Amino acid sequence: MKLQNYIATTKAALRIPCECAPRVVWKFMYNFGWRSMRNISRFEKRQAEGKPFFPAFVMISVTERCNLLCSGCWVSGGGRKSLTVEQLDGIITGCKQKGSYFLGILGGEPLMYKGLLDVMEKHAECYFQLFTNGTLLTEAVAMRLKKMGNVTPLISIEGLREESDTRRGGTDVFDRTLAGVRACRKAGLIFGVAASICKSNYGDLVNREYIDLIAKEGAHYLWYYIYRPVGADPNTANALDREEVLAFRRFVVESRKDAPLFIIETYWDDKGNALCPGATGMSHHISPSGALEFCPPIQMAKDFINEDGSNLAELFETSEFLASFRKMAAESSRGCILLEDPQKMVDFLEKHRAVDTTGRNTVWAEYKKMIPLAGHNLKGEEIPEANRIYKWVKKKYFFGFGAYG
């Protein structure tokens, strides 16, 4: 069985050089692979030695604008805030100065942000993960990304045809998204498909048939999330319960044994212990208003970048708000405080006089209505990784960095 695991994972890895353009493969290996390994080492050393803080990875939401209106999205119903091109350029420059070359680009829908591809192309030594609904990912866009080589699209599919339209507030969303998937495959890009798992799409997406389908469509990795009902239109009834989270974790571990692509999540370490990327300091988020946020769904902050983003490193190093948030979250649970204890989160935000960073200006009211829901902290029922390759990667790159004692 162990040999079969190695063979299956090796086959999934070999798809990349066999199916993708040479420039795309080179940028992935050097910009993402080599530079990310060095960056993690630097981050771990900073944490161990108590040096000024800077996260290993930064996620950047460039705009609130979107062409869909998804239920439960923290941006849905928002305004029209966007970073300026100068701010985005300054953020990326600041990350590079700290040795961080891998950045997540989110929205809204980031492909609605004018000048985005120009900025990513300018920073050719970086590697960007582009979180997109895929409906604007045309063949022309995909061919430009091929020429650039330093972008991996991560295309969100929230269900099959019926569920996609219901969940995403549009028509023909699944087929329009699938067109973006096929454009990426035609261009020879390394790309993935993402899914936020909830009750209504669990049957559609958490099964081997779906994994095989998106692998056949050319995706090289599948990134699973757990649904967080937030934003102007939350749907708490659609959130997973503990037994469903446990079953989801078990499915992911079992599927990793022989899946024809890589299955990604950032919730658990090699032993199955829960992790919070924000609490460990591994990752923080910059909003379209320029706010430094704990994570994308928690849209409250105290610190904002300046007009050209040149104060990014200083803010991360000196932010008492983020330092206190990391400490409070790590001491509360290894899981997600937003789901497990929203009242404690609200009390913390009130104590620190955090401000709403969105264009809709309704976040306070939204958080005060939240109720505790099941998170991914499966204490007492941890499921360790079964595939040794995934186990090694998790042990090397997904651990607590001292956050949990």
Phi, psi and omega in degrees: 000319179297320178297320179296323177299313180299316182296315181296316181291323177296318178299318178297319180293321183290343176300327185296304178292334181280330187253344190250157181296144183304318180296322178297316180295317180298313180298322178296314183292318185270304183296314181273306186295295184296310184293325179292322177298316178295320181295317179299319179298317178296317180298314180299321179293318177300316181296316183293325184266000178068029180281167181310138188282139165208130184295156177294319182227145178241132173258137185233117171269113189277336182204154172273345184293143178206150178267003174235170181223080188279136176294133178084002180278138181289347180261338184306137180077010183278187181269216184234031180291144176211149169292151170282160177300323179296320178294315180299315179298318180293322177298312181296318178300317179296322177296317180298321180297336178263007177086010182257113185247358180251122184227142174267133180246116184237182174220219016032203175256108186297335180287356172271356182272115183292128178093001183299311183296326178297317181293316180295323178292324178300321181265068188293339181276354178268168174231128187244136170257116186261106180278112187218153175279355172083347185288341178253007183271080183282172176297325179295317177296315181298321179292326175292320177297324176298316179297320179291312176083349188249027181227131171247111176291137173242106192262124185277123172237117188256014179155174176281196195304307184294313181294323180300315180294318181294312185287328191255000174066040180213187177236143181054033185295317182299312182292324177293322177291319180298329176296322176295320176301314183290329175295321178295317180296317180298325181280351180076036180272153165277119183214162180229172176236136181247156177208132175263108191276127178222184182297319188286339178246003182303312181296326180289319197249339183260073179197161184291330180298321179291318177302314180294324180298310184286332173294319178296328179282356173108356180294140181261344175209153178239122183250112179265137172240165170257130182302132175240108183284096181227186178086191184287340183228064180286155178225085185296333180293342181270355181287149178291148171267176186300318181296325178289322176297318179298316179294323178296314177300316180297319179298316180299313181298316180293320183293330181294346181292325187212020181292147180277011175210175179273138178250119187248142165205158182239034186258332189227149176272189185296334181268358181089007175287142180292151177224149170239114182303328178289316182295325179283346184084002181299323186212140169228177191231144173245125186274170177298342177271000181087013181277142172273111185248153179301313177202164186304317183286344180262096191263056177223142184202171175237342189242135182228139177289161180274191189296333180242010177070012186285349181262015185302307183299318179299318180295314179298321182290328189250358185290106175292328180298309181293321178298317179292323179295315178301316182295313181297316181295317181294325180284337183279316184189158171279352183265217186254113181294330179300321179275314192280324185214067182299331180292321177296322177297315179299317178300318179296314181296322177292317180301321183268003177055045177290155184242152175296127183259005187262171175275344182272339174058037179234012188297320180304311181296322180296314182293324182290342178269351185292148178241155178298137179227167180292135175250198184260007177279097185264053185303127181090346180229033182298141178243108181288161177296141180258329178277123188293331178292313176298321180300316179294316180298315179297318181296326183279322191239348181234085177216182193283347183051033178082359184295330185255020174088000000 
